[in-house]
């Protein structure tokens, strides 16, 4: 049973904002760098942002300065605050560990983000 729950997606106009949230199981979350990924139709899943267990963030170039990732270790949650959204940000957004091979093939349902022009 996959224990990842993503939420917060929706339809927003270009330039708008959304905040995504993800809750993970204790084993998946604790001690792992967590990340947000996204996948749009016809494209492979890509890394958007990650945050280490100590709170150090890292961002893909295409979201730098627009998105902010955060982490709540007590609640086992990560968030993605997205601002200045663009139509090309439209995708299903997923959370997972960034690179723990144990969870590489175990994904949640994701949350759909649609940005209209």
Backbone as a printed PyTorch tensor [residue, N CA C, xyz], in Angstrom:
tensor([[[  0.8520,  -1.1930,   0.0000],
         [  0.0000,   0.0000,   0.0000],
         [  0.8850,   1.2390,   0.0000]],

        [[  0.6510,   2.0780,  -1.0200],
         [  1.4120,   3.3140,  -1.1050],
         [  0.8690,   4.2880,  -0.0860]],

        [[  1.7450,   4.8620,   0.6990],
         [  1.3230,   5.8160,   1.7150],
         [  1.8710,   7.1870,   1.3790]],

        [[  1.3300,   7.7630,   0.3450],
         [  1.6410,   9.1130,  -0.0960],
         [  0.3280,   9.7530,  -0.4790]],

        [[  0.0700,  10.9290,   0.0480],
         [ -1.1560,  11.6330,  -0.3060],
         [ -0.7940,  13.0590,  -0.6880]],

        [[ -1.0370,  13.3800,  -1.9460],
         [ -0.8000,  14.7350,  -2.4410],
         [ -2.1270,  15.4690,  -2.5530]],

        [[ -2.0880,  16.7740,  -2.3130],
         [ -3.2970,  17.5820,  -2.4100],
         [ -2.9350,  19.0180,  -2.7490]],

        [[ -3.9580,  19.7980,  -3.0890],
         [ -3.7610,  21.2240,  -3.2950],
         [ -3.7710,  21.6900,  -4.7340]],

        [[ -3.8350,  20.7590,  -5.6730],
         [ -3.8520,  21.1550,  -7.0710],
         [ -5.1690,  21.8190,  -7.4550]],

        [[ -5.2090,  22.3060,  -8.6790],
         [ -6.4210,  22.9390,  -9.1620],
         [ -6.1830,  23.6830, -10.4460]],

        [[ -7.1740,  24.4700, -10.8070],
         [ -7.1090,  25.2990, -12.0180],
         [ -6.8380,  26.7370, -11.6070]],

        [[ -5.8430,  27.3430, -12.2280],
         [ -5.4790,  28.7100, -11.8790],
         [ -5.0560,  29.4350, -13.1510]],

        [[ -5.2360,  30.7300, -13.1610],
         [ -4.8030,  31.5210, -14.3140],
         [ -3.3050,  31.7690, -14.2560]],

        [[ -2.7310,  32.0060, -15.4070],
         [ -1.3150,  32.3430, -15.4600],
         [ -1.0250,  33.5250, -14.5490]],

        [[  0.0650,  33.4220, -13.8240],
         [  0.4320,  34.4400, -12.8510],
         [ -0.0900,  34.1770, -11.4580]],

        [[ -0.9610,  33.1830, -11.3280],
         [ -1.5480,  32.8660, -10.0390],
         [ -0.6670,  31.9830,  -9.1860]],

        [[ -1.2280,  31.5640,  -8.0410],
         [ -0.4770,  30.7850,  -7.0610],
         [ -1.2800,  29.5700,  -6.6000]],

        [[ -0.5690,  28.5610,  -6.1780],
         [ -1.1560,  27.3740,  -5.5570],
         [ -0.1780,  26.8460,  -4.5150]],

        [[ -0.7060,  26.1390,  -3.5390],
         [  0.1430,  25.4920,  -2.5320],
         [ -0.2000,  24.0130,  -2.4890]],

        [[  0.7620,  23.2040,  -2.8130],
         [  0.5970,  21.7600,  -2.7800],
         [  1.0970,  21.2120,  -1.4530]],

        [[  0.4620,  20.1340,  -1.0050],
         [  0.8730,  19.4670,   0.2200],
         [  0.9810,  17.9720,  -0.0190]],

        [[  1.8420,  17.3450,   0.7530],
         [  2.0420,  15.9040,   0.6390],
         [  2.2980,  15.3440,   2.0260]],

        [[  1.6260,  14.2480,   2.3350],
         [  1.8620,  13.5160,   3.5740],
         [  2.4160,  12.1440,   3.2100]],

        [[  3.4730,  11.7590,   3.9030],
         [  4.1090,  10.4730,   3.6090],
         [  4.1770,   9.6030,   4.8600]],

        [[  4.3610,   8.3170,   4.6390],
         [  4.5150,   7.3920,   5.7550],
         [  5.8290,   7.6690,   6.4820]],

        [[  5.8890,   7.1970,   7.7140],
         [  7.0730,   7.4570,   8.5200],
         [  8.3320,   6.8900,   7.8810]],

        [[  8.2580,   5.6840,   7.4130],
         [  9.4510,   5.0510,   6.8380],
         [  9.9320,   5.7790,   5.5890]],

        [[  9.0050,   6.2190,   4.7720],
         [  9.3670,   6.9010,   3.5360],
         [  9.9370,   8.2950,   3.8370]],

        [[  9.4080,   8.9280,   4.8510],
         [  9.7390,  10.3360,   5.0840],
         [ 11.0130,  10.5100,   5.9080]],

        [[ 11.0870,   9.7730,   6.9840],
         [ 12.1460,  10.0170,   7.9760],
         [ 13.5420,   9.7920,   7.3920]],

        [[ 14.3460,  10.8000,   7.4760],
         [ 15.7420,  10.6910,   7.0710],
         [ 15.9850,  10.8060,   5.5820]],

        [[ 14.9360,  10.9070,   4.7920],
         [ 15.0980,  10.9790,   3.3430],
         [ 14.9480,  12.3990,   2.8160]],

        [[ 15.6890,  12.6990,   1.7660],
         [ 15.4150,  13.9050,   1.0120],
         [ 14.1070,  13.6820,   0.2610]],

        [[ 13.1580,  14.5880,   0.4790],
         [ 11.8570,  14.4930,  -0.1740],
         [ 11.7960,  15.4610,  -1.3370]],

        [[ 10.9260,  15.1700,  -2.2850],
         [ 10.9130,  15.9690,  -3.5010],
         [  9.5320,  16.0380,  -4.1170]],

        [[  9.3550,  17.0550,  -4.9340],
         [  8.2090,  17.1710,  -5.8160],
         [  8.6750,  16.9050,  -7.2360]],

        [[  7.8930,  16.1200,  -7.9350],
         [  8.1070,  15.8240,  -9.3420],
         [  6.8480,  16.2310, -10.0980]],

        [[  6.9550,  16.3080, -11.4000],
         [  5.7550,  16.5640, -12.2000],
         [  5.8610,  15.8230, -13.5330]],

        [[  4.6870,  15.5410, -14.0680],
         [  4.6230,  14.8670, -15.3590],
         [  3.4580,  15.4310, -16.1570]],

        [[  3.7630,  15.9040, -17.3430],
         [  2.7320,  16.3920, -18.2490],
         [  2.5760,  15.3890, -19.3750]],

        [[  1.4350,  15.4170, -20.0600],
         [  1.1580,  14.4270, -21.1130],
         [  2.2600,  14.3750, -22.1640]],

        [[  2.7160,  13.1640, -22.4350],
         [  3.7230,  12.9620, -23.4600],
         [  5.1380,  13.1790, -22.9960]],

        [[  5.2870,  13.5350, -21.7360],
         [  6.6270,  13.8070, -21.1980],
         [  6.9490,  12.8780, -20.0350]],

        [[  8.2100,  12.7060, -19.7730],
         [  8.6060,  11.8840, -18.6390],
         [  8.5030,  12.7020, -17.3480]],

        [[  8.4770,  12.0010, -16.2510],
         [  8.4120,  12.6670, -14.9510],
         [  9.7150,  13.4240, -14.7090]],

        [[  9.6180,  14.6420, -14.1890],
         [ 10.8070,  15.4390, -13.9510],
         [ 10.8220,  15.9840, -12.5300]],

        [[ 12.0190,  16.1760, -12.0260],
         [ 12.2150,  16.7010, -10.6880],
         [ 11.9610,  18.2090, -10.6860]],

        [[ 11.1620,  18.6650,  -9.7510],
         [ 10.8510,  20.0850,  -9.6220],
         [ 11.6490,  20.7340,  -8.4930]],

        [[ 11.6030,  20.1200,  -7.3350],
         [ 12.2940,  20.6660,  -6.1690],
         [ 12.4820,  19.5540,  -5.1550]],

        [[ 13.4900,  19.6920,  -4.3220],
         [ 13.7240,  18.7090,  -3.2680],
         [ 14.1430,  19.4270,  -1.9920]],

        [[ 14.0210,  18.7130,  -0.8750],
         [ 14.4200,  19.2790,   0.4060],
         [ 14.9930,  18.1650,   1.2640]],

        [[ 16.1620,  18.4040,   1.8100],
         [ 16.8270,  17.3890,   2.6070],
         [ 16.1370,  17.2260,   3.9560]],

        [[ 16.5230,  16.1980,   4.6840],
         [ 15.9370,  15.9510,   5.9960],
         [ 16.2520,  17.0850,   6.9670]],

        [[ 17.2970,  17.8520,   6.6680],
         [ 17.6640,  18.9930,   7.5060],
         [ 17.1050,  20.3110,   6.9750]],

        [[ 16.3280,  20.2360,   5.8920],
         [ 15.6590,  21.4280,   5.4000],
         [ 16.3720,  22.1970,   4.3160]],

        [[ 17.3890,  21.6290,   3.6960],
         [ 18.1060,  22.3110,   2.6260],
         [ 17.3580,  22.1150,   1.3080]],

        [[ 16.8830,  23.1960,   0.6950],
         [ 16.1260,  23.0660,  -0.5410],
         [ 17.0050,  23.0980,  -1.7890]],

        [[ 16.4550,  22.5540,  -2.8430],
         [ 17.1030,  22.6060,  -4.1490],
         [ 16.0050,  22.6770,  -5.2010]],

        [[ 16.2560,  23.4370,  -6.2810],
         [ 15.2170,  23.6850,  -7.2750],
         [ 15.7220,  23.4430,  -8.6850]],

        [[ 14.8180,  22.9740,  -9.5240],
         [ 15.1120,  22.9200, -10.9490],
         [ 15.1860,  24.3520, -11.4770]],

        [[ 15.9850,  24.5520, -12.4980],
         [ 16.1630,  25.8900, -13.0470],
         [ 14.8350,  26.5100, -13.4770]],

        [[ 13.9300,  25.6910, -13.9790],
         [ 12.7070,  26.2490, -14.5440],
         [ 11.7160,  26.7310, -13.4850]],

        [[ 11.9820,  26.4790, -12.2020],
         [ 11.1040,  27.0000, -11.1440],
         [ 11.8320,  27.9040, -10.1780]],

        [[ 13.1160,  28.0600, -10.3660],
         [ 13.9030,  28.8870,  -9.4700],
         [ 13.3060,  30.2840,  -9.3470]],

        [[ 13.0990,  30.7100,  -8.1040],
         [ 12.5510,  32.0270,  -7.8560],
         [ 11.0400,  32.1050,  -7.8930]],

        [[ 10.3870,  31.0340,  -8.3150],
         [  8.9150,  31.0370,  -8.3810],
         [  8.2970,  30.0770,  -7.3750]],

        [[  8.9430,  28.9640,  -7.1210],
         [  8.4300,  27.9250,  -6.2280],
         [  9.2750,  27.8540,  -4.9580]],

        [[  8.6150,  27.4920,  -3.8610],
         [  9.3100,  27.3140,  -2.5910],
         [  8.8770,  26.0030,  -1.9680]],

        [[  9.8410,  25.1560,  -1.6660],
         [  9.5470,  23.8850,  -1.0110],
         [  9.8310,  24.0120,   0.4720]],

        [[  8.9900,  23.3560,   1.2680],
         [  9.1940,  23.3720,   2.7130],
         [  8.8520,  21.9940,   3.2740]],

        [[  9.2210,  21.8330,   4.5320],
         [  9.1000,  20.5010,   5.1320],
         [  8.7150,  20.6320,   6.5940]],

        [[  7.7980,  19.7820,   7.0400],
         [  7.4050,  19.7050,   8.4530],
         [  7.6880,  18.2840,   8.9090]],

        [[  8.7750,  18.0960,   9.6130],
         [  9.1770,  16.7480,  10.0210],
         [  8.2350,  16.1490,  11.0670]],

        [[  7.6290,  16.9770,  11.8820],
         [  6.7150,  16.4590,  12.9070],
         [  5.4590,  15.8640,  12.2780]],

        [[  4.9650,  16.4950,  11.2170],
         [  3.7480,  16.0410,  10.5600],
         [  4.0350,  15.1360,   9.3720]],

        [[  5.3090,  14.9540,   9.0420],
         [  5.7250,  14.1580,   7.8730],
         [  5.0930,  14.7110,   6.6110]],

        [[  5.2290,  16.0100,   6.4480],
         [  4.6300,  16.6580,   5.2860],
         [  5.6640,  17.5130,   4.5630]],

        [[  5.4860,  17.6160,   3.2640],
         [  6.2040,  18.6310,   2.4980],
         [  5.1700,  19.4640,   1.7490]],

        [[  5.5660,  20.6840,   1.4350],
         [  4.6940,  21.5980,   0.7340],
         [  5.4500,  22.2000,  -0.4430]],

        [[  4.6940,  22.6420,  -1.4230],
         [  5.2750,  23.3640,  -2.5470],
         [  4.4230,  24.5950,  -2.7930]],

        [[  4.9640,  25.7370,  -2.4280],
         [  4.2890,  27.0010,  -2.6970],
         [  4.6980,  27.4380,  -4.1000]],

        [[  3.7070,  27.5560,  -4.9770],
         [  3.9680,  27.8970,  -6.3740],
         [  3.3880,  29.2700,  -6.6720]],

        [[  4.2000,  30.1360,  -7.2170],
         [  3.7700,  31.4840,  -7.5700],
         [  4.1600,  31.7620,  -9.0230]],

        [[  3.5630,  32.8030,  -9.5780],
         [  3.8570,  33.2000, -10.9600],
         [  3.7310,  32.0030, -11.8990]],

        [[  2.6540,  31.2620, -11.7270],
         [  2.4720,  30.0500, -12.5040],
         [  2.3170,  30.3670, -13.9890]],

        [[  2.8200,  29.4420, -14.7950],
         [  2.7900,  29.5660, -16.2460],
         [  2.0370,  28.3910, -16.8420]],

        [[  1.4970,  28.5350, -18.0340],
         [  0.8120,  27.3930, -18.6620],
         [  1.6940,  26.1520, -18.7490]],

        [[  2.9770,  26.3350, -18.9410],
         [  3.8770,  25.1740, -19.0420],
         [  4.1060,  24.4770, -17.6980]],

        [[  3.5960,  25.0400, -16.6130],
         [  3.6380,  24.3520, -15.3250],
         [  2.5070,  23.3350, -15.1850]],

        [[  1.6030,  23.3100, -16.1480],
         [  0.5050,  22.3590, -16.1130],
         [  1.0350,  20.9320, -16.1410]],

        [[  0.6300,  20.1450, -15.1460],
         [  1.1170,  18.7770, -15.0130],
         [  0.4440,  18.1280, -13.8070]],

        [[  0.6520,  16.8310, -13.6720],
         [  0.3230,  16.1520, -12.4310],
         [  1.5730,  16.2180, -11.5590]],

        [[  1.4050,  16.6800, -10.3390],
         [  2.5160,  16.8370,  -9.4190],
         [  2.4920,  15.7020,  -8.4010]],

        [[  3.6540,  15.1250,  -8.1970],
         [  3.8200,  14.0000,  -7.2790],
         [  4.8940,  14.3200,  -6.2480]],

        [[  4.7520,  13.7410,  -5.0770],
         [  5.8510,  13.8010,  -4.1190],
         [  6.4010,  12.3960,  -3.9150]],

        [[  7.6260,  12.3270,  -3.4790],
         [  8.2820,  11.0550,  -3.2050],
         [  9.6530,  11.3660,  -2.6260]],

        [[ 10.3590,  10.3380,  -2.1970],
         [ 11.7570,  10.5590,  -1.8600],
         [ 12.4800,  10.9390,  -3.1410]],

        [[ 13.5330,  11.7030,  -3.0430],
         [ 14.2170,  12.1380,  -4.2560],
         [ 14.9750,  10.9880,  -4.9100]],

        [[ 15.6230,  10.1680,  -4.1140],
         [ 16.4990,   9.1720,  -4.7300],
         [ 16.6810,   7.9030,  -3.9050]],

        [[ 15.7370,   7.6000,  -3.0180],
         [ 15.8280,   6.3320,  -2.2880],
         [ 15.2920,   5.2230,  -3.1720]],

        [[ 16.1320,   4.2570,  -3.5540],
         [ 15.6980,   3.2360,  -4.5040],
         [ 14.5640,   2.3560,  -3.9820]],

        [[ 14.4040,   2.3080,  -2.6730],
         [ 13.3200,   1.4880,  -2.1010],
         [ 11.9610,   1.9720,  -2.5930]],

        [[ 11.8400,   3.2900,  -2.8070],
         [ 10.5380,   3.8700,  -3.1610],
         [ 10.4660,   4.3450,  -4.6090]],

        [[ 11.4470,   3.9680,  -5.4030],
         [ 11.5310,   4.5020,  -6.7640],
         [ 10.3400,   4.1330,  -7.6300]],

        [[  9.7280,   2.9910,  -7.3520],
         [  8.6000,   2.5390,  -8.1860],
         [  7.2830,   2.5720,  -7.4210]],

        [[  7.2100,   3.3650,  -6.3970],
         [  6.0250,   3.4470,  -5.5510],
         [  5.5860,   4.8990,  -5.4750]],

        [[  4.4820,   5.2040,  -6.1420],
         [  4.0120,   6.5730,  -6.2610],
         [  2.5660,   6.7050,  -5.8310]],

        [[  2.2090,   7.9040,  -5.3940],
         [  0.8300,   8.2010,  -5.0750],
         [  0.0520,   8.5920,  -6.3140]],

        [[ -1.1550,   9.1090,  -6.1030],
         [ -2.0330,   9.4860,  -7.2110],
         [ -1.6320,  10.8220,  -7.8330]],

        [[ -0.9260,  11.6230,  -7.1040],
         [ -0.5620,  12.9370,  -7.6080],
         [ -1.7090,  13.9200,  -7.4910]],

        [[ -1.4200,  15.1690,  -7.8020],
         [ -2.4430,  16.2060,  -7.8020],
         [ -2.2870,  17.0370,  -9.0760]],

        [[ -3.3960,  17.2540,  -9.7450],
         [ -3.3700,  17.9270, -11.0440],
         [ -3.2910,  19.4380, -10.8610]],

        [[ -2.3530,  20.0520, -11.5570],
         [ -2.2350,  21.5090, -11.6150],
         [ -2.4460,  21.9250, -13.0730]],

        [[ -3.4000,  22.7950, -13.2720],
         [ -3.6910,  23.2910, -14.6150],
         [ -3.6220,  24.8080, -14.5990]],

        [[ -2.7820,  25.3550, -15.4620],
         [ -2.6020,  26.8090, -15.5360],
         [ -3.1190,  27.2780, -16.8870]],

        [[ -4.1160,  28.1180, -16.8570],
         [ -4.6980,  28.6290, -18.0990],
         [ -4.0280,  29.9390, -18.5040]],

        [[ -3.9580,  30.1390, -19.7970],
         [ -3.3060,  31.3560, -20.3010],
         [ -4.2880,  32.5030, -20.4290]]])
